[in-house]
mmCIF file of C-alpha atoms in Angstrom:
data_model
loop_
_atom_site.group_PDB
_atom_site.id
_atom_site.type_symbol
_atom_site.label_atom_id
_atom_site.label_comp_id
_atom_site.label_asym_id
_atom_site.label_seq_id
_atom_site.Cartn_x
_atom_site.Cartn_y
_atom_site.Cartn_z
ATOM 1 C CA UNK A 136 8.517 -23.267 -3.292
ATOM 2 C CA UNK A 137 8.000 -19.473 -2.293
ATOM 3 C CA UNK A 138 4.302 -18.779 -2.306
ATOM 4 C CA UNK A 139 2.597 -15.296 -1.946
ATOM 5 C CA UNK A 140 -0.370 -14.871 0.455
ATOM 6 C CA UNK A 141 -3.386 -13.437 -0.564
ATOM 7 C CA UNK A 142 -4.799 -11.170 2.342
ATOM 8 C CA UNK A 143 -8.130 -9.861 0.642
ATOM 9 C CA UNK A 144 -10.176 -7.658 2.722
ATOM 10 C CA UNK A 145 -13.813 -7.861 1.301
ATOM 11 C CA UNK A 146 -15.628 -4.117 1.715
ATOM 12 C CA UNK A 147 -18.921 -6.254 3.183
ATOM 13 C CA UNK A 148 -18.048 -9.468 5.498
ATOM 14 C CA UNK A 149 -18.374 -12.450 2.903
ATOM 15 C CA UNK A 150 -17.926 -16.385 2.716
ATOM 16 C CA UNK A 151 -15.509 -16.768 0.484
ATOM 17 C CA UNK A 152 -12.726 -18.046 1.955
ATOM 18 C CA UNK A 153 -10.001 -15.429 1.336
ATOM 19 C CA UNK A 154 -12.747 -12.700 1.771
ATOM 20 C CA UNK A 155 -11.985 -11.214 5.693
ATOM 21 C CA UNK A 156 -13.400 -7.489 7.050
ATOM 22 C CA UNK A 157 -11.071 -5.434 8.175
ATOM 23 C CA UNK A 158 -10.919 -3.456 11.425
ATOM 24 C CA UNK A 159 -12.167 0.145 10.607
ATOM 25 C CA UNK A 160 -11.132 3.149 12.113
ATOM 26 C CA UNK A 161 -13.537 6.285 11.627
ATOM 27 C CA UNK A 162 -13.458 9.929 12.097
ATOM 28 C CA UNK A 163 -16.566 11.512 10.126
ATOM 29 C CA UNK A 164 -17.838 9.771 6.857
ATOM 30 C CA UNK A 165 -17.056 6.222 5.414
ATOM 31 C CA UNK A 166 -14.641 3.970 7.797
ATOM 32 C CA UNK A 167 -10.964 3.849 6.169
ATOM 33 C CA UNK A 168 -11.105 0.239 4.044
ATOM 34 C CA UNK A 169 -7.641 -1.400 3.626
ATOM 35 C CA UNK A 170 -6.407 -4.291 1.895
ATOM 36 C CA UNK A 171 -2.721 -5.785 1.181
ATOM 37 C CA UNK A 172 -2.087 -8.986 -1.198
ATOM 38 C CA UNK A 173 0.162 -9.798 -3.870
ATOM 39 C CA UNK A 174 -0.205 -7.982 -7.629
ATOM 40 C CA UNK A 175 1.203 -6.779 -10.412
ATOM 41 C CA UNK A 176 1.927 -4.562 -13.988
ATOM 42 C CA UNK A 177 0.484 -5.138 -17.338
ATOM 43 C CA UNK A 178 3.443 -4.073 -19.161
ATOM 44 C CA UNK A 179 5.214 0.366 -18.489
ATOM 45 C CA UNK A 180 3.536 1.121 -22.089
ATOM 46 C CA UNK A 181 0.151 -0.276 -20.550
ATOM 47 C CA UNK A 182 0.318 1.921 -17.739
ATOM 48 C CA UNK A 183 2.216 5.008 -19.681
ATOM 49 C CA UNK A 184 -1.579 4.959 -21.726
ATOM 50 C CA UNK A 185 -3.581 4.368 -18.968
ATOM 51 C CA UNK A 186 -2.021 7.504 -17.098
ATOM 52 C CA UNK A 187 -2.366 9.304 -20.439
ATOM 53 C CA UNK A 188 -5.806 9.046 -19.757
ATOM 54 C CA UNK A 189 -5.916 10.056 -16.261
ATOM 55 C CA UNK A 190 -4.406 13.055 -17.601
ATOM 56 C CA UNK A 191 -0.646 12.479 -16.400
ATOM 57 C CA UNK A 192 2.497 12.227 -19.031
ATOM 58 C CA UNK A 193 5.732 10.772 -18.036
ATOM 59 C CA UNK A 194 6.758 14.464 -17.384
ATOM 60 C CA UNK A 195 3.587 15.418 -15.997
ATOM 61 C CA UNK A 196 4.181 14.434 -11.969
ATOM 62 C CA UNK A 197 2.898 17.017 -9.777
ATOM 63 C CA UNK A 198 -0.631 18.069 -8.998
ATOM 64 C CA UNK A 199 -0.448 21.013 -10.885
ATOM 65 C CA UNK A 200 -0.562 18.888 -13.792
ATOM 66 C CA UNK A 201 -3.226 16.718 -13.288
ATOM 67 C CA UNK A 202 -6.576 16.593 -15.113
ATOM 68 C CA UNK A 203 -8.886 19.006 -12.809
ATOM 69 C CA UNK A 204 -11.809 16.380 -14.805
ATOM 70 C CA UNK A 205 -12.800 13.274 -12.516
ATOM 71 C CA UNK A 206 -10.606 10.965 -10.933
ATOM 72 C CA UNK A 207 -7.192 12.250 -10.623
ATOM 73 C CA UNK A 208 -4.211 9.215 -10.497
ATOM 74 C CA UNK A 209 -0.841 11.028 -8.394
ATOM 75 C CA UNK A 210 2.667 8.494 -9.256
ATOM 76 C CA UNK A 211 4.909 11.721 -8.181
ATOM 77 C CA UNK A 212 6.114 14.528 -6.688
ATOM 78 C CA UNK A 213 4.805 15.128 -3.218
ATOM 79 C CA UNK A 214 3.598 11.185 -2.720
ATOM 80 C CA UNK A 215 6.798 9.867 -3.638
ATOM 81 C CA UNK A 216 8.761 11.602 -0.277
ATOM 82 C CA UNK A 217 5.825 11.321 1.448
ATOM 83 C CA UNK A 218 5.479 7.230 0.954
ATOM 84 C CA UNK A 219 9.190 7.143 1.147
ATOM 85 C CA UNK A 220 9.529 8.722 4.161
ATOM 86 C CA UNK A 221 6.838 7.025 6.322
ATOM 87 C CA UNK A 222 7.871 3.540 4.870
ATOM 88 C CA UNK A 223 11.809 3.874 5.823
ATOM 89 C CA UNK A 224 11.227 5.485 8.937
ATOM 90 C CA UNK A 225 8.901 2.138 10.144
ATOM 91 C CA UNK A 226 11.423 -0.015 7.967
ATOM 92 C CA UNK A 227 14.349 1.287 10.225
ATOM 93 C CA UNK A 228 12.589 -0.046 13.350
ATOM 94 C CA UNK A 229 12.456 -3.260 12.437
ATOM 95 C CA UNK A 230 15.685 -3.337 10.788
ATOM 96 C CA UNK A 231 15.239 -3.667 7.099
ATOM 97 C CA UNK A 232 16.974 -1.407 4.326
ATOM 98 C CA UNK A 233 15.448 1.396 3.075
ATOM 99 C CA UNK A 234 13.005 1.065 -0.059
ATOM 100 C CA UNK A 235 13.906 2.721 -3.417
ATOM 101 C CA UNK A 236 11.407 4.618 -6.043
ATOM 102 C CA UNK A 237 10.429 2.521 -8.456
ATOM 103 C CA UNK A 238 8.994 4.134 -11.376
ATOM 104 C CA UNK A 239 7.332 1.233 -12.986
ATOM 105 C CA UNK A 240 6.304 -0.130 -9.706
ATOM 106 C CA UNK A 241 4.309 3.349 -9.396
ATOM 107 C CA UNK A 242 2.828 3.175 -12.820
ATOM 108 C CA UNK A 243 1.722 -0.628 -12.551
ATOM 109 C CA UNK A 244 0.030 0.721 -9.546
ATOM 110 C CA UNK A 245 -1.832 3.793 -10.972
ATOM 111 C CA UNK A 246 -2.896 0.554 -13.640
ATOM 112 C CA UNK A 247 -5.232 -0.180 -10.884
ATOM 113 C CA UNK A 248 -5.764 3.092 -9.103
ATOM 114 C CA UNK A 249 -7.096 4.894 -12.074
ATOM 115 C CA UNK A 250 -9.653 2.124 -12.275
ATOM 116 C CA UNK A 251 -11.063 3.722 -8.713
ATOM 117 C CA UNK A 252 -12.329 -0.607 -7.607
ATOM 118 C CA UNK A 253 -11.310 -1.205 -4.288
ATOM 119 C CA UNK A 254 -9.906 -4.549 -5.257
ATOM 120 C CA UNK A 255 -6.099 -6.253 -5.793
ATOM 121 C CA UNK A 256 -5.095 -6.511 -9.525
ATOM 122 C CA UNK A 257 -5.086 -10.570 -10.161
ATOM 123 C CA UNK A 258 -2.101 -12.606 -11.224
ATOM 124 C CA UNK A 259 0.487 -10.006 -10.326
ATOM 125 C CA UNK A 260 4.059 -10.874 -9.533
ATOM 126 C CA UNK A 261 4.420 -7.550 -6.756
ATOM 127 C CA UNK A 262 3.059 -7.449 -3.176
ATOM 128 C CA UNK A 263 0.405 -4.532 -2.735
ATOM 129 C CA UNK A 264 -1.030 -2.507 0.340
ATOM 130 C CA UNK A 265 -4.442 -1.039 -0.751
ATOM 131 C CA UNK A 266 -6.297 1.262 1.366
ATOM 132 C CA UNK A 267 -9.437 3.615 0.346
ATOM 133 C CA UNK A 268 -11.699 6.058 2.242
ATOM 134 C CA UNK A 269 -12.634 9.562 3.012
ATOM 135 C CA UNK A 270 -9.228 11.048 4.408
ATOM 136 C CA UNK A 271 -7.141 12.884 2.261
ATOM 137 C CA UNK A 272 -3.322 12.048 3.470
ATOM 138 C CA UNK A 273 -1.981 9.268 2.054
ATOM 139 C CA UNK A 274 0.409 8.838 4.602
ATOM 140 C CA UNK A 275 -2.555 8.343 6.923
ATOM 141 C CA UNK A 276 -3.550 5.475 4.889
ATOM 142 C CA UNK A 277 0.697 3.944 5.215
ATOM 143 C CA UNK A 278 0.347 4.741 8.887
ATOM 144 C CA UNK A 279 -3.074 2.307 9.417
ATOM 145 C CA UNK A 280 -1.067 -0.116 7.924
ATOM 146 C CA UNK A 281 1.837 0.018 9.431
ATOM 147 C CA UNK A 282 -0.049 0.026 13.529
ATOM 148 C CA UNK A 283 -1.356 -3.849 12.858
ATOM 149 C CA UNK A 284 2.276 -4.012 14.277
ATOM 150 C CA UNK A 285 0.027 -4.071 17.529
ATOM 151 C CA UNK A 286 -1.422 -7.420 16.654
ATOM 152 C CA UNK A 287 1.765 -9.287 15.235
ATOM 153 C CA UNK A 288 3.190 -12.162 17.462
ATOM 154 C CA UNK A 289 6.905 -12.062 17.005
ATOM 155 C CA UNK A 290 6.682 -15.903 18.849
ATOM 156 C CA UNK A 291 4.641 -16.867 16.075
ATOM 157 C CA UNK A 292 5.626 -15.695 13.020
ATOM 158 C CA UNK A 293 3.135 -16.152 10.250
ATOM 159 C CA UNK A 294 0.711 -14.220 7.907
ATOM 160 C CA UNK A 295 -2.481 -13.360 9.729
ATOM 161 C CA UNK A 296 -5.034 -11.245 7.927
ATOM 162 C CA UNK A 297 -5.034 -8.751 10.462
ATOM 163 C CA UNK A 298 -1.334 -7.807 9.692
ATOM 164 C CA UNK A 299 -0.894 -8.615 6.389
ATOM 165 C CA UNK A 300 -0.787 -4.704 5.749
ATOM 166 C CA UNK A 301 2.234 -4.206 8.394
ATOM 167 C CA UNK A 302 4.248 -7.484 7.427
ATOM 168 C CA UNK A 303 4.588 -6.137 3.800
ATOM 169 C CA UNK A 304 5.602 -2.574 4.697
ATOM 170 C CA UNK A 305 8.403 -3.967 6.307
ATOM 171 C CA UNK A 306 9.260 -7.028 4.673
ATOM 172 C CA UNK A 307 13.572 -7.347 4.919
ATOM 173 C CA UNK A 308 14.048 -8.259 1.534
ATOM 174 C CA UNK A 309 11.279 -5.762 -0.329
ATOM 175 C CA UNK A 310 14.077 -3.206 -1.783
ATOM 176 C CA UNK A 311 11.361 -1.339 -4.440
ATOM 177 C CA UNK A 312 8.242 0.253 -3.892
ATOM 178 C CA UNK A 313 6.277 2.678 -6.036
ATOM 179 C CA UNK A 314 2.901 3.830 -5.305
ATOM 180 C CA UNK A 315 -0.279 6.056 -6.957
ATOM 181 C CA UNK A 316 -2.415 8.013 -4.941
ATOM 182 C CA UNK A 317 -5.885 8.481 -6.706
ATOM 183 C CA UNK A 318 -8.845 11.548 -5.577
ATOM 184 C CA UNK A 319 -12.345 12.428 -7.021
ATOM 185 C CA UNK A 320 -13.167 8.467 -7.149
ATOM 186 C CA UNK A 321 -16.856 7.876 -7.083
ATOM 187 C CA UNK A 322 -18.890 6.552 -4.586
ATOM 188 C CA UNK A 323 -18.020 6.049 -1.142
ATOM 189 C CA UNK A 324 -14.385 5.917 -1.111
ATOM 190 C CA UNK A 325 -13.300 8.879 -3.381
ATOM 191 C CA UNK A 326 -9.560 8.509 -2.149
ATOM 192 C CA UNK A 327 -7.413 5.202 -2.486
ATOM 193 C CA UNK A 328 -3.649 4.479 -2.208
ATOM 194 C CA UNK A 329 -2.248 1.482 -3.449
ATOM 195 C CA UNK A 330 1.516 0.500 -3.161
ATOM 196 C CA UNK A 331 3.755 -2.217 -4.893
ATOM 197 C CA UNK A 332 6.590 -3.945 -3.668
ATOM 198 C CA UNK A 333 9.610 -5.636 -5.014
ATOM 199 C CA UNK A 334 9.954 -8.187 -4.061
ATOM 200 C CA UNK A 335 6.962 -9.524 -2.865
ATOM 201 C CA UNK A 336 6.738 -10.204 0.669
ATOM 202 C CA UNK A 337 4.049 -12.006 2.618
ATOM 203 C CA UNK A 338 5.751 -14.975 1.548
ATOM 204 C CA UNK A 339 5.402 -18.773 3.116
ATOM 205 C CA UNK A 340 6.495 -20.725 4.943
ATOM 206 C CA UNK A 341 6.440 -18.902 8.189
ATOM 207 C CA UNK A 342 9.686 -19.390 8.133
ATOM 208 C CA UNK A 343 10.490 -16.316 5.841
ATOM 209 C CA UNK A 344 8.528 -13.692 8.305
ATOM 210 C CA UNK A 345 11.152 -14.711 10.969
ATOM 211 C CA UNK A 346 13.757 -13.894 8.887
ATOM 212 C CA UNK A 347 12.067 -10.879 7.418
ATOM 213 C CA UNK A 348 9.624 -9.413 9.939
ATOM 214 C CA UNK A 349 12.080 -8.529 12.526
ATOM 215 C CA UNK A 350 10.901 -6.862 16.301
ATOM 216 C CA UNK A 351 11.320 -3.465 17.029
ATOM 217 C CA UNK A 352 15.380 -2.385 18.224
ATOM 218 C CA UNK A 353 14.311 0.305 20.348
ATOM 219 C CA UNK A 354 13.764 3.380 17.654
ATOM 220 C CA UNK A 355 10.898 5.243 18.178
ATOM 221 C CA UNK A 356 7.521 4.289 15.551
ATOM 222 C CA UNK A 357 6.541 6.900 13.176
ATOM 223 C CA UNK A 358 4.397 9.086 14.071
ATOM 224 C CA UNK A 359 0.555 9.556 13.368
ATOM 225 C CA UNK A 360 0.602 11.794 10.301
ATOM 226 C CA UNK A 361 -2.627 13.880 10.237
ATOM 227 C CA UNK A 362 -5.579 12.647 8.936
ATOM 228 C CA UNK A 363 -6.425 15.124 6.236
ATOM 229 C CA UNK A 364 -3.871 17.788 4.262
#
Protein backbone atom coordinates (compact mmCIF):
# COMPACT_ATOMS: atom_id res chain seq x y z
CA UNK A 1 0.00 0.00 0.00
CA UNK A 2 1.16 3.62 -1.08
CA UNK A 3 1.86 5.59 2.05
CA UNK A 4 2.61 9.40 2.27
CA UNK A 5 5.54 10.64 4.43
CA UNK A 6 5.13 13.14 6.84
CA UNK A 7 8.30 15.49 6.82
CA UNK A 8 7.29 18.05 9.67
CA UNK A 9 9.76 20.64 10.39
CA UNK A 10 9.05 21.87 14.03
CA UNK A 11 9.88 25.97 14.25
CA UNK A 12 11.89 25.02 17.80
CA UNK A 13 13.93 21.51 17.80
CA UNK A 14 11.37 19.09 19.62
CA UNK A 15 11.02 15.28 20.68
CA UNK A 16 8.36 14.27 18.98
CA UNK A 17 9.26 11.95 16.66
CA UNK A 18 8.20 13.47 13.31
CA UNK A 19 9.20 16.95 14.75
CA UNK A 20 12.94 17.71 12.85
CA UNK A 21 14.62 21.56 12.56
CA UNK A 22 15.34 22.54 9.48
CA UNK A 23 18.54 24.04 8.08
CA UNK A 24 18.06 27.90 8.04
CA UNK A 25 19.41 30.19 5.74
CA UNK A 26 19.45 34.01 6.87
CA UNK A 27 19.98 37.33 5.38
CA UNK A 28 18.66 40.09 7.98
CA UNK A 29 15.65 39.21 10.33
CA UNK A 30 14.01 35.76 11.15
CA UNK A 31 15.85 32.59 9.37
CA UNK A 32 13.56 31.32 6.32
CA UNK A 33 11.41 28.20 8.12
CA UNK A 34 10.32 25.48 5.62
CA UNK A 35 8.32 22.50 5.84
CA UNK A 36 6.89 19.86 3.13
CA UNK A 37 4.37 16.87 4.12
CA UNK A 38 1.30 15.56 2.81
CA UNK A 39 -2.28 17.71 3.10
CA UNK A 40 -5.25 18.58 1.84
CA UNK A 41 -8.85 20.70 0.96
CA UNK A 42 -11.88 20.98 3.05
CA UNK A 43 -14.20 21.08 0.25
CA UNK A 44 -13.77 24.52 -3.11
CA UNK A 45 -16.98 26.14 -1.25
CA UNK A 46 -14.86 25.91 2.11
CA UNK A 47 -12.08 27.64 0.68
CA UNK A 48 -14.28 30.01 -1.87
CA UNK A 49 -15.57 31.50 1.97
CA UNK A 50 -12.50 31.41 3.56
CA UNK A 51 -10.89 33.61 0.67
CA UNK A 52 -14.06 35.70 0.88
CA UNK A 53 -12.75 36.63 4.01
CA UNK A 54 -9.28 37.29 3.16
CA UNK A 55 -10.81 39.67 0.90
CA UNK A 56 -10.35 37.68 -2.53
CA UNK A 57 -13.53 36.57 -4.88
CA UNK A 58 -13.19 33.97 -7.47
CA UNK A 59 -12.66 36.98 -9.87
CA UNK A 60 -10.68 38.87 -7.55
CA UNK A 61 -6.86 37.39 -8.40
CA UNK A 62 -4.41 40.05 -8.54
CA UNK A 63 -2.96 42.22 -5.83
CA UNK A 64 -4.78 45.06 -6.76
CA UNK A 65 -7.66 43.38 -5.39
CA UNK A 66 -6.71 42.27 -2.24
CA UNK A 67 -7.88 43.51 1.17
CA UNK A 68 -5.13 46.37 2.02
CA UNK A 69 -6.60 45.15 5.99
CA UNK A 70 -4.24 42.41 7.66
CA UNK A 71 -3.15 39.33 6.23
CA UNK A 72 -3.45 39.29 2.58
CA UNK A 73 -3.96 35.39 0.95
CA UNK A 74 -2.48 35.69 -3.15
CA UNK A 75 -4.05 32.16 -5.29
CA UNK A 76 -3.34 34.27 -8.71
CA UNK A 77 -2.04 36.31 -11.09
CA UNK A 78 1.63 37.03 -10.69
CA UNK A 79 2.26 33.75 -8.22
CA UNK A 80 0.73 31.46 -10.51
CA UNK A 81 3.70 32.08 -13.51
CA UNK A 82 5.94 32.71 -11.00
CA UNK A 83 5.42 29.07 -9.10
CA UNK A 84 4.92 27.65 -12.50
CA UNK A 85 7.85 28.73 -13.89
CA UNK A 86 10.44 27.92 -11.17
CA UNK A 87 8.74 24.44 -10.59
CA UNK A 88 8.94 23.26 -14.48
CA UNK A 89 12.15 24.69 -15.06
CA UNK A 90 13.69 22.29 -11.90
CA UNK A 91 11.03 19.59 -13.06
CA UNK A 92 12.73 19.55 -16.59
CA UNK A 93 16.10 18.66 -15.01
CA UNK A 94 15.16 15.80 -13.56
CA UNK A 95 12.93 14.73 -16.21
CA UNK A 96 9.38 14.91 -15.07
CA UNK A 97 6.38 16.64 -17.02
CA UNK A 98 5.51 19.90 -16.45
CA UNK A 99 2.88 20.74 -13.56
CA UNK A 100 -0.55 22.26 -14.44
CA UNK A 101 -2.62 25.15 -12.41
CA UNK A 102 -4.85 23.77 -10.34
CA UNK A 103 -7.41 26.04 -9.13
CA UNK A 104 -8.75 24.08 -6.28
CA UNK A 105 -5.36 22.88 -5.39
CA UNK A 106 -4.61 26.80 -4.89
CA UNK A 107 -7.69 27.47 -2.90
CA UNK A 108 -7.31 24.30 -0.54
CA UNK A 109 -4.01 25.89 0.02
CA UNK A 110 -4.99 29.54 0.83
CA UNK A 111 -7.48 27.15 3.44
CA UNK A 112 -4.36 27.05 5.39
CA UNK A 113 -2.43 30.12 4.38
CA UNK A 114 -5.06 32.54 5.43
CA UNK A 115 -4.84 30.89 8.82
CA UNK A 116 -1.04 32.56 8.93
CA UNK A 117 0.18 28.89 11.49
CA UNK A 118 3.24 27.67 10.23
CA UNK A 119 1.95 24.15 10.33
CA UNK A 120 0.67 21.26 7.56
CA UNK A 121 -3.19 20.99 7.36
CA UNK A 122 -3.91 17.27 8.94
CA UNK A 123 -5.56 14.41 7.13
CA UNK A 124 -5.10 15.82 3.66
CA UNK A 125 -5.01 13.67 0.58
CA UNK A 126 -2.28 16.39 -1.43
CA UNK A 127 1.49 16.65 -0.82
CA UNK A 128 2.49 20.27 0.47
CA UNK A 129 5.82 22.39 0.53
CA UNK A 130 5.43 25.06 3.29
CA UNK A 131 7.90 27.68 3.79
CA UNK A 132 7.55 31.07 5.98
CA UNK A 133 9.89 33.98 6.84
CA UNK A 134 10.90 37.51 6.28
CA UNK A 135 11.66 37.55 2.38
CA UNK A 136 9.20 38.71 0.16
CA UNK A 137 9.65 36.46 -3.23
CA UNK A 138 7.95 33.52 -3.21
CA UNK A 139 9.99 32.04 -5.66
CA UNK A 140 12.82 32.43 -3.15
CA UNK A 141 10.94 30.30 -0.85
CA UNK A 142 10.43 27.34 -4.23
CA UNK A 143 14.12 27.87 -4.82
CA UNK A 144 15.23 26.78 -0.88
CA UNK A 145 13.33 23.95 -1.58
CA UNK A 146 14.27 22.90 -4.54
CA UNK A 147 18.65 23.21 -3.50
CA UNK A 148 18.15 20.14 -0.77
CA UNK A 149 18.86 18.56 -4.27
CA UNK A 150 22.47 19.02 -2.73
CA UNK A 151 21.81 16.50 -0.03
CA UNK A 152 19.77 13.75 -2.03
CA UNK A 153 21.63 10.37 -2.65
CA UNK A 154 20.49 9.18 -6.01
CA UNK A 155 22.25 5.53 -4.71
CA UNK A 156 19.89 5.60 -2.02
CA UNK A 157 16.73 6.62 -2.85
CA UNK A 158 14.47 7.32 0.06
CA UNK A 159 12.67 10.20 1.96
CA UNK A 160 15.07 11.97 4.27
CA UNK A 161 13.83 15.01 6.13
CA UNK A 162 16.37 17.10 4.79
CA UNK A 163 14.95 16.73 1.19
CA UNK A 164 11.60 16.12 1.63
CA UNK A 165 11.04 19.77 0.21
CA UNK A 166 13.08 18.92 -3.18
CA UNK A 167 11.68 15.24 -3.66
CA UNK A 168 8.09 16.70 -3.86
CA UNK A 169 8.86 19.57 -6.25
CA UNK A 170 9.88 17.14 -8.57
CA UNK A 171 8.05 14.13 -7.96
CA UNK A 172 7.47 12.27 -11.83
CA UNK A 173 4.04 11.56 -11.37
CA UNK A 174 2.78 15.03 -9.44
CA UNK A 175 0.89 16.54 -12.69
CA UNK A 176 -1.17 19.49 -10.45
CA UNK A 177 -0.01 22.03 -8.27
CA UNK A 178 -1.69 25.18 -7.00
CA UNK A 179 -0.31 27.38 -4.46
CA UNK A 180 -1.29 30.73 -2.09
CA UNK A 181 1.13 33.14 -1.18
CA UNK A 182 0.06 34.96 2.12
CA UNK A 183 1.80 38.77 3.51
CA UNK A 184 1.05 40.97 6.64
CA UNK A 185 0.99 37.59 8.86
CA UNK A 186 1.74 38.34 12.44
CA UNK A 187 4.54 37.61 14.37
CA UNK A 188 7.75 36.53 13.19
CA UNK A 189 7.09 35.11 9.90
CA UNK A 190 4.73 37.68 8.20
CA UNK A 191 5.23 35.89 4.71
CA UNK A 192 4.42 32.08 4.01
CA UNK A 193 3.97 30.04 0.79
CA UNK A 194 2.42 26.87 0.81
CA UNK A 195 1.98 24.59 -2.32
CA UNK A 196 -0.21 21.42 -3.09
CA UNK A 197 0.43 18.69 -5.26
CA UNK A 198 -1.50 16.16 -7.18
CA UNK A 199 -0.69 13.58 -6.71
CA UNK A 200 1.02 13.30 -3.69
CA UNK A 201 4.52 12.43 -3.82
CA UNK A 202 6.90 11.54 -1.02
CA UNK A 203 5.46 8.27 -1.31
CA UNK A 204 6.98 4.72 0.14
CA UNK A 205 8.52 2.35 -0.45
CA UNK A 206 11.76 3.77 -1.61
CA UNK A 207 11.09 2.17 -4.39
CA UNK A 208 8.75 4.95 -5.87
CA UNK A 209 11.60 7.87 -5.45
CA UNK A 210 13.70 5.75 -7.92
CA UNK A 211 11.19 5.76 -10.26
CA UNK A 212 10.13 9.30 -9.57
CA UNK A 213 13.10 11.31 -8.30
CA UNK A 214 15.19 11.03 -11.30
CA UNK A 215 19.16 12.66 -11.46
CA UNK A 216 19.87 15.61 -13.21
CA UNK A 217 20.31 15.06 -17.52
CA UNK A 218 22.66 17.75 -17.88
CA UNK A 219 20.18 21.05 -18.06
CA UNK A 220 21.28 23.75 -16.21
CA UNK A 221 19.31 24.30 -12.33
CA UNK A 222 17.22 27.29 -11.99
CA UNK A 223 18.55 30.01 -10.98
CA UNK A 224 18.59 31.88 -7.52
CA UNK A 225 15.62 34.22 -7.87
CA UNK A 226 16.21 37.31 -5.67
CA UNK A 227 15.46 37.33 -2.30
CA UNK A 228 13.02 40.18 -1.98
CA UNK A 229 10.66 41.92 -4.97
Amino acid sequence: MKLSLIALVALASSAVVDAHPTVSERDTGIAVLLDATSTTEAGVKAALKIMAAAGMSKRDENENDLEKRGPAVLVGGTLINSMLDFHNRARARHGAAPLVWNKNLAFAAARSAQQCIFAHTPNNPYGENVAGGTYTNPAYYAWLWYIEENKYNYNNPGFTYSTGHFTQLVWKSSMQIGCAWVRRCPGQLPFMLFCEYAAPGNVIPATYFRTNVLPPNGQAAPAQPPMNL
